[in-house]
Short mmCIF file of C-alpha atoms in Angstrom, two decimals:
data_model
loop_
_atom_site.label_atom_id
_atom_site.label_comp_id
_atom_site.label_asym_id
_atom_site.label_seq_id
_atom_site.Cartn_x
_atom_site.Cartn_y
_atom_site.Cartn_z
CA MET A 1 -38.58 4.91 15.20
CA LYS A 2 -38.33 3.17 18.47
CA PHE A 3 -40.13 3.83 21.77
CA LYS A 4 -38.32 2.77 24.91
CA GLN A 5 -39.82 2.63 28.30
CA LEU A 6 -38.04 1.55 31.47
CA LEU A 7 -40.18 -0.62 33.69
CA THR A 8 -39.17 -0.42 37.32
CA THR A 9 -42.48 -0.84 39.10
CA LEU A 10 -45.47 -2.63 37.70
CA ILE A 11 -48.93 -2.57 39.35
CA PRO A 12 -51.09 -5.53 38.35
CA PHE A 13 -54.89 -5.09 38.67
CA CYS A 14 -58.01 -6.55 37.29
CA LEU A 15 -60.26 -4.55 34.94
CA PHE A 16 -63.48 -6.21 33.82
CA GLY A 17 -61.85 -9.65 34.42
CA VAL A 18 -58.73 -8.90 32.29
CA SER A 19 -55.28 -8.69 33.95
CA VAL A 20 -53.56 -5.53 33.12
CA SER A 21 -50.11 -4.07 34.09
CA LEU A 22 -49.51 -0.40 34.52
CA VAL A 23 -46.34 1.43 35.01
CA SER A 24 -46.16 3.71 38.04
CA PRO A 25 -45.67 7.20 36.59
CA THR A 26 -43.46 8.22 39.39
CA ASN A 27 -40.90 5.45 38.46
CA ALA A 28 -41.39 5.20 34.71
CA GLN A 29 -38.75 6.83 32.50
CA ILE A 30 -39.42 7.51 28.92
CA GLY A 31 -36.58 8.11 26.49
CA SER A 32 -33.37 6.67 25.34
CA HIS A 33 -31.98 3.85 27.50
CA THR A 34 -28.29 3.84 28.10
CA SER A 35 -26.21 1.54 30.18
CA THR A 36 -22.80 2.11 31.83
CA TYR A 37 -21.03 -1.15 31.27
CA SER A 38 -18.78 -2.64 33.75
CA PRO A 39 -17.55 -6.31 34.16
CA LYS A 40 -20.76 -7.31 36.16
CA ARG A 41 -23.46 -5.06 34.55
CA PHE A 42 -24.81 -6.46 31.33
CA ASP A 43 -27.87 -6.60 29.07
CA PHE A 44 -29.55 -9.46 27.27
CA ALA A 45 -32.54 -9.60 24.90
CA LEU A 46 -35.69 -11.74 25.14
CA ILE A 47 -37.96 -12.74 22.26
CA GLY A 48 -40.58 -15.42 21.63
CA ASP A 49 -43.76 -16.50 19.78
CA ILE A 50 -42.45 -15.00 16.49
CA PRO A 51 -42.65 -14.97 13.51
CA TYR A 52 -45.97 -16.51 12.71
CA ASP A 53 -46.78 -15.24 9.18
CA GLU A 54 -45.28 -13.47 6.22
CA ARG A 55 -45.98 -10.06 7.62
CA GLN A 56 -44.22 -10.93 10.82
CA GLU A 57 -41.27 -12.52 8.88
CA VAL A 58 -40.62 -9.07 7.52
CA GLU A 59 -40.92 -7.47 10.87
CA TYR A 60 -38.81 -10.15 12.40
CA GLU A 61 -35.93 -9.27 10.10
CA LYS A 62 -36.24 -5.62 11.32
CA LEU A 63 -36.20 -6.89 14.95
CA ILE A 64 -32.95 -8.88 14.18
CA THR A 65 -31.46 -5.75 12.65
CA ASP A 66 -32.47 -3.69 15.78
CA ILE A 67 -30.97 -6.22 18.21
CA ASN A 68 -27.87 -6.43 16.18
CA LYS A 69 -27.37 -2.76 16.56
CA SER A 70 -27.97 -2.90 20.37
CA ARG A 71 -25.41 -3.62 23.01
CA VAL A 72 -26.58 -6.91 24.46
CA HIS A 73 -24.48 -9.93 25.32
CA PHE A 74 -26.90 -12.62 24.13
CA VAL A 75 -30.49 -13.28 22.93
CA ILE A 76 -32.94 -15.84 24.22
CA HIS A 77 -35.89 -16.99 22.11
CA ASP A 78 -38.33 -18.75 24.50
CA GLY A 79 -40.07 -20.87 21.86
CA ASP A 80 -42.81 -20.92 19.18
CA PHE A 81 -40.89 -19.78 16.04
CA LYS A 82 -44.00 -20.62 13.93
CA SER A 83 -47.80 -20.50 14.39
CA GLY A 84 -49.72 -23.52 15.57
CA SER A 85 -51.43 -23.72 12.12
CA SER A 86 -48.41 -23.32 9.81
CA LEU A 87 -46.66 -26.32 8.28
CA CYS A 88 -44.22 -28.18 10.52
CA SER A 89 -41.99 -28.91 7.64
CA ASP A 90 -38.20 -29.48 7.56
CA GLU A 91 -38.05 -26.48 5.15
CA LEU A 92 -39.56 -24.21 7.64
CA PHE A 93 -37.34 -25.48 10.38
CA ALA A 94 -34.36 -24.93 8.26
CA ASP A 95 -35.47 -21.29 7.52
CA ARG A 96 -35.77 -20.54 11.22
CA LEU A 97 -32.46 -22.14 11.93
CA GLU A 98 -30.89 -19.87 9.27
CA SER A 99 -32.59 -16.86 10.88
CA PHE A 100 -31.01 -17.55 14.23
CA GLN A 101 -27.66 -17.49 12.72
CA GLU A 102 -28.28 -13.95 11.48
CA PHE A 103 -28.11 -12.66 15.07
CA ARG A 104 -24.79 -10.83 15.74
CA TYR A 105 -24.93 -12.08 19.33
CA PRO A 106 -25.28 -15.62 20.66
CA LEU A 107 -28.84 -16.81 20.50
CA ILE A 108 -30.15 -19.67 22.81
CA TYR A 109 -33.39 -21.21 21.63
CA ILE A 110 -35.89 -23.03 24.07
CA PHE A 111 -38.39 -25.42 22.38
CA GLY A 112 -41.94 -24.29 22.00
CA ASP A 113 -45.16 -26.41 21.45
CA ASN A 114 -46.06 -25.09 17.99
CA GLU A 115 -42.77 -26.67 16.63
CA TRP A 116 -43.73 -30.22 17.67
CA THR A 117 -46.66 -30.79 20.17
CA ASP A 118 -49.19 -29.21 17.92
CA CYS A 119 -47.85 -30.54 14.64
CA HIS A 120 -50.57 -33.17 14.53
CA ARG A 121 -53.14 -30.49 13.52
CA THR A 122 -54.34 -30.93 9.94
CA ALA A 123 -53.40 -27.26 9.19
CA ALA A 124 -49.85 -27.90 10.54
CA GLY A 125 -49.41 -31.00 8.23
CA GLY A 126 -50.68 -33.82 10.37
CA TYR A 127 -47.19 -34.75 11.63
CA ASP A 128 -46.30 -37.14 14.41
CA PRO A 129 -45.40 -34.87 17.26
CA ILE A 130 -42.81 -37.20 18.63
CA GLU A 131 -41.07 -37.54 15.28
CA ARG A 132 -41.06 -33.64 14.87
CA LEU A 133 -39.52 -33.44 18.41
CA GLU A 134 -36.67 -35.72 17.34
CA LYS A 135 -36.26 -33.59 14.18
CA LEU A 136 -36.02 -30.53 16.38
CA ARG A 137 -33.40 -32.10 18.56
CA SER A 138 -31.36 -33.11 15.55
CA MET A 139 -31.44 -29.85 13.88
CA PHE A 140 -31.40 -27.38 16.76
CA THR A 141 -29.16 -29.11 19.37
CA PRO A 142 -26.35 -30.60 17.40
CA GLY A 143 -23.40 -29.21 19.54
CA ASN A 144 -22.70 -27.50 22.68
CA VAL A 145 -22.69 -23.90 21.43
CA SER A 146 -25.36 -21.33 20.89
CA PHE A 147 -26.63 -20.04 17.57
CA GLY A 148 -25.65 -16.57 16.25
CA ARG A 149 -22.50 -15.15 14.76
CA ARG A 150 -20.88 -14.94 18.12
CA LYS A 151 -21.07 -18.12 20.28
CA ILE A 152 -21.22 -19.16 23.83
CA THR A 153 -20.79 -22.58 25.22
CA LEU A 154 -23.80 -24.34 26.72
CA ASN A 155 -23.99 -27.14 29.15
CA ARG A 156 -26.56 -29.64 28.21
CA GLN A 157 -28.51 -32.19 30.39
CA SER A 158 -27.64 -34.87 27.84
CA ASN A 159 -24.02 -34.77 29.21
CA ASN A 160 -25.54 -37.04 31.95
CA PRO A 161 -26.03 -40.49 30.41
CA VAL A 162 -29.30 -40.99 32.35
CA TYR A 163 -30.80 -37.97 30.42
CA SER A 164 -28.88 -38.34 27.15
CA LYS A 165 -32.11 -37.68 25.06
CA PHE A 166 -32.75 -34.25 26.57
CA ARG A 167 -30.13 -32.07 24.80
CA GLU A 168 -32.72 -29.07 24.73
CA ASN A 169 -32.31 -28.75 28.45
CA LEU A 170 -29.26 -26.47 29.09
CA HIS A 171 -27.65 -23.91 31.32
CA TRP A 172 -24.85 -21.36 31.22
CA THR A 173 -23.48 -18.51 33.38
CA HIS A 174 -22.84 -14.90 32.60
CA GLY A 175 -21.81 -12.05 34.77
CA ASP A 176 -22.22 -14.28 37.96
CA VAL A 177 -25.94 -15.01 37.03
CA PHE A 178 -27.03 -18.59 36.41
CA PHE A 179 -29.21 -19.23 33.41
CA THR A 180 -31.15 -22.37 32.78
CA GLY A 181 -33.49 -23.45 29.94
CA ILE A 182 -36.12 -26.13 30.54
CA HIS A 183 -38.39 -27.92 28.08
CA VAL A 184 -41.83 -27.07 29.39
CA VAL A 185 -44.23 -26.33 26.64
CA GLY A 186 -47.81 -25.11 26.02
CA SER A 187 -50.69 -27.50 25.06
CA ASN A 188 -50.66 -28.83 28.67
CA ASN A 189 -46.98 -29.81 28.26
CA ASN A 190 -48.03 -32.67 25.84
CA LEU A 191 -50.12 -34.46 28.49
CA GLY A 192 -53.57 -35.86 27.89
CA ARG A 193 -53.85 -36.26 24.07
CA ASN A 194 -53.03 -39.97 23.77
CA ALA A 195 -51.19 -42.77 25.55
CA GLU A 196 -48.01 -42.43 23.44
CA ASN A 197 -47.65 -38.67 24.07
CA ASP A 198 -48.34 -39.21 27.83
CA VAL A 199 -45.36 -41.54 27.99
CA GLU A 200 -43.30 -38.76 26.28
CA TYR A 201 -44.54 -36.19 28.78
CA ALA A 202 -43.73 -38.56 31.76
CA GLU A 203 -40.16 -39.18 30.61
CA ARG A 204 -39.47 -35.49 29.84
CA ASN A 205 -41.23 -34.31 32.99
CA ASP A 206 -38.89 -36.44 35.17
CA ALA A 207 -35.92 -34.95 33.25
CA ASN A 208 -37.13 -31.42 33.64
CA LEU A 209 -37.66 -31.81 37.46
CA ALA A 210 -34.18 -33.22 37.71
CA TRP A 211 -32.74 -30.29 35.70
CA LEU A 212 -34.66 -27.76 37.77
CA ARG A 213 -33.33 -29.21 41.07
CA GLU A 214 -29.73 -29.42 39.68
CA SER A 215 -29.97 -25.80 38.51
CA PHE A 216 -30.83 -24.51 42.01
CA VAL A 217 -27.94 -26.78 43.46
CA ILE A 218 -25.48 -25.15 41.10
CA ALA A 219 -26.67 -21.64 41.60
CA LYS A 220 -26.33 -22.15 45.39
CA ASN A 221 -22.88 -23.82 45.20
CA ASN A 222 -21.59 -21.10 43.01
CA ASP A 223 -23.14 -18.37 45.10
CA ASN A 224 -24.46 -16.65 42.00
CA LEU A 225 -26.09 -13.31 42.25
CA GLY A 226 -29.42 -14.82 41.08
CA MET A 227 -30.92 -17.00 38.40
CA VAL A 228 -33.00 -16.82 35.29
CA ILE A 229 -35.18 -19.82 34.42
CA VAL A 230 -36.52 -20.03 30.87
CA ILE A 231 -39.44 -22.19 29.65
CA HIS A 232 -41.84 -21.80 26.84
CA ALA A 233 -45.28 -22.48 28.56
CA ASN A 234 -47.47 -20.18 30.48
CA PRO A 235 -48.11 -22.75 33.19
CA ASP A 236 -51.83 -21.78 33.79
CA ASP A 237 -50.53 -18.47 35.25
CA PHE A 238 -48.98 -20.52 38.16
CA ARG A 239 -52.48 -21.09 39.50
CA VAL A 240 -52.85 -24.89 39.36
CA ALA A 241 -55.16 -26.39 42.00
CA ALA A 242 -53.42 -28.61 44.59
CA ASN A 243 -55.72 -31.48 43.63
CA ALA A 244 -55.48 -30.93 39.83
CA GLU A 245 -55.36 -34.14 37.80
CA ASN A 246 -53.90 -34.48 34.40
CA ASN A 247 -52.26 -31.04 34.55
CA GLY A 248 -49.04 -30.94 32.70
CA PHE A 249 -47.60 -28.06 34.73
CA LYS A 250 -48.34 -29.12 38.34
CA ASP A 251 -45.28 -31.05 39.01
CA PHE A 252 -43.09 -28.30 37.73
CA ILE A 253 -44.84 -25.57 39.73
CA ASP A 254 -44.69 -27.69 43.00
CA ALA A 255 -41.10 -28.48 42.42
CA LEU A 256 -40.40 -24.72 41.79
CA LYS A 257 -42.11 -23.76 45.01
CA VAL A 258 -39.99 -26.29 47.04
CA GLU A 259 -36.74 -24.97 45.60
CA LEU A 260 -37.68 -21.30 46.22
CA GLU A 261 -38.23 -22.04 49.88
CA ASP A 262 -34.46 -22.57 50.37
CA TYR A 263 -33.29 -19.87 47.91
CA ASN A 264 -33.40 -16.16 48.82
CA LYS A 265 -31.68 -14.54 45.81
CA PRO A 266 -33.54 -13.01 42.87
CA VAL A 267 -35.13 -15.54 40.46
CA MET A 268 -36.69 -14.42 37.16
CA LEU A 269 -38.74 -16.94 35.33
CA VAL A 270 -39.27 -16.09 31.61
CA HIS A 271 -41.92 -17.57 29.32
CA GLY A 272 -43.93 -16.94 26.31
CA ASP A 273 -47.01 -18.95 25.07
CA SER A 274 -49.92 -16.58 25.82
CA HIS A 275 -48.53 -13.59 23.88
CA TYR A 276 -49.20 -11.15 26.69
CA PHE A 277 -46.23 -9.07 27.94
CA ARG A 278 -46.30 -8.85 31.66
CA ILE A 279 -44.24 -8.65 34.74
CA ASP A 280 -45.62 -9.92 38.03
CA LYS A 281 -45.26 -12.04 41.10
CA PRO A 282 -47.75 -14.91 40.58
CA LEU A 283 -46.43 -17.41 43.17
CA ASN A 284 -47.55 -17.43 46.82
CA ASN A 285 -45.99 -19.28 49.76
CA SER A 286 -47.89 -21.52 52.17
CA LEU A 287 -49.18 -18.39 54.11
CA GLY A 288 -50.73 -17.11 50.93
CA ARG A 289 -48.20 -14.27 50.63
CA ILE A 290 -46.13 -13.63 47.44
CA ILE A 291 -42.69 -15.10 47.20
CA PRO A 292 -40.86 -11.81 47.05
CA ASN A 293 -37.63 -12.96 45.21
CA PHE A 294 -39.56 -14.62 42.39
CA THR A 295 -40.70 -12.61 39.37
CA ARG A 296 -42.36 -13.79 36.22
CA VAL A 297 -41.68 -12.13 32.87
CA GLU A 298 -43.71 -13.03 29.75
CA THR A 299 -42.30 -11.92 26.47
CA PHE A 300 -44.19 -10.20 23.61
CA GLY A 301 -45.64 -12.57 21.04
CA SER A 302 -47.62 -12.59 17.77
CA PRO A 303 -48.96 -10.29 16.48
CA ASN A 304 -46.54 -8.04 18.30
CA VAL A 305 -43.07 -8.34 17.06
CA HIS A 306 -41.11 -6.52 19.83
CA TRP A 307 -38.34 -7.51 22.21
CA LEU A 308 -37.34 -7.01 25.76
CA ARG A 309 -33.98 -5.75 27.12
CA VAL A 310 -33.04 -7.05 30.52
CA THR A 311 -30.40 -5.28 32.45
CA VAL A 312 -28.52 -7.10 35.15
CA ASP A 313 -27.02 -4.70 37.66
CA PRO A 314 -25.56 -6.10 40.88
CA ARG A 315 -26.15 -2.59 42.58
CA ASN A 316 -29.86 -3.07 42.03
CA PRO A 317 -31.40 -5.02 44.97
CA ASN A 318 -33.77 -6.52 42.49
CA LEU A 319 -30.84 -7.48 40.20
CA PHE A 320 -33.06 -7.28 37.01
CA GLU A 321 -34.55 -4.36 35.10
CA VAL A 322 -36.81 -4.93 32.06
CA ASN A 323 -37.00 -2.55 29.28
CA GLN A 324 -39.56 -2.68 26.40
CA GLU A 325 -38.07 -2.27 22.93
CA ILE A 326 -41.03 -1.28 20.72
CA LEU A 327 -40.42 -1.40 16.94
CA GLU A 328 -42.62 0.79 14.73
#
């Protein structure tokens, strides 16, 4: 049995120091979600931070079946297809790759930290994170198409010889909406553990910032209806101090704010990492006011194996609607 709830208005508040989101009862609709499809209106699915253990692997198969029965155009997994303490083995990577191909619809995968950054942990096998990153790239970015039984073509940053290493940074367009995936991960974005990994961070950070800026340029030049940015990390809830040092997210957030100053169409940033489903507006402008066209969506994550349906409707002034798909 599935419980579906359309979220059109979310009211964030603080209860005993815990951030909670409530649905306004006057705007919430409970029941079956249906879409009238047109050339420009479409749905896509969001998942992330699953599966983490054997129980979740069983539930994950049910989730795949549920999405395959749904009318979506593609699926995005925003990283962490394993727990931080499970083995970072080639065999587990191959298993997850096989599961991605089970999806009926195109699946786009964004790298998470559990797949490489955290693989140095003893419980994860004591791997070299940079070696695991190269393994991820070789296994999960071999061509220019998505996973899934149906495919879509992806444009990779590696098409630019300057950034030939960064095949995981990608973009595509659907229904006049621009989508971009950027390799920003948890665990402080791999900054601050040792000198070798700091070098990796610096090189990837430069590539990420270039890809972010290029994405906004393309969306503007194409006059897209809006854009979706997908990363893995929760970047400290976008509340990084201006004078923060050794923060792996500061450069990305600062660059994002600069781009948003000159872009007035809807922007939805999707991430996982902290396993707390939420929709809010965490970025403020220089006057301390929210940036109204920017919305953050965090996907469900372990131990909750659920998914989100996003409806893109050009008739909606907010462009995006998010619907919880709760599996029981």
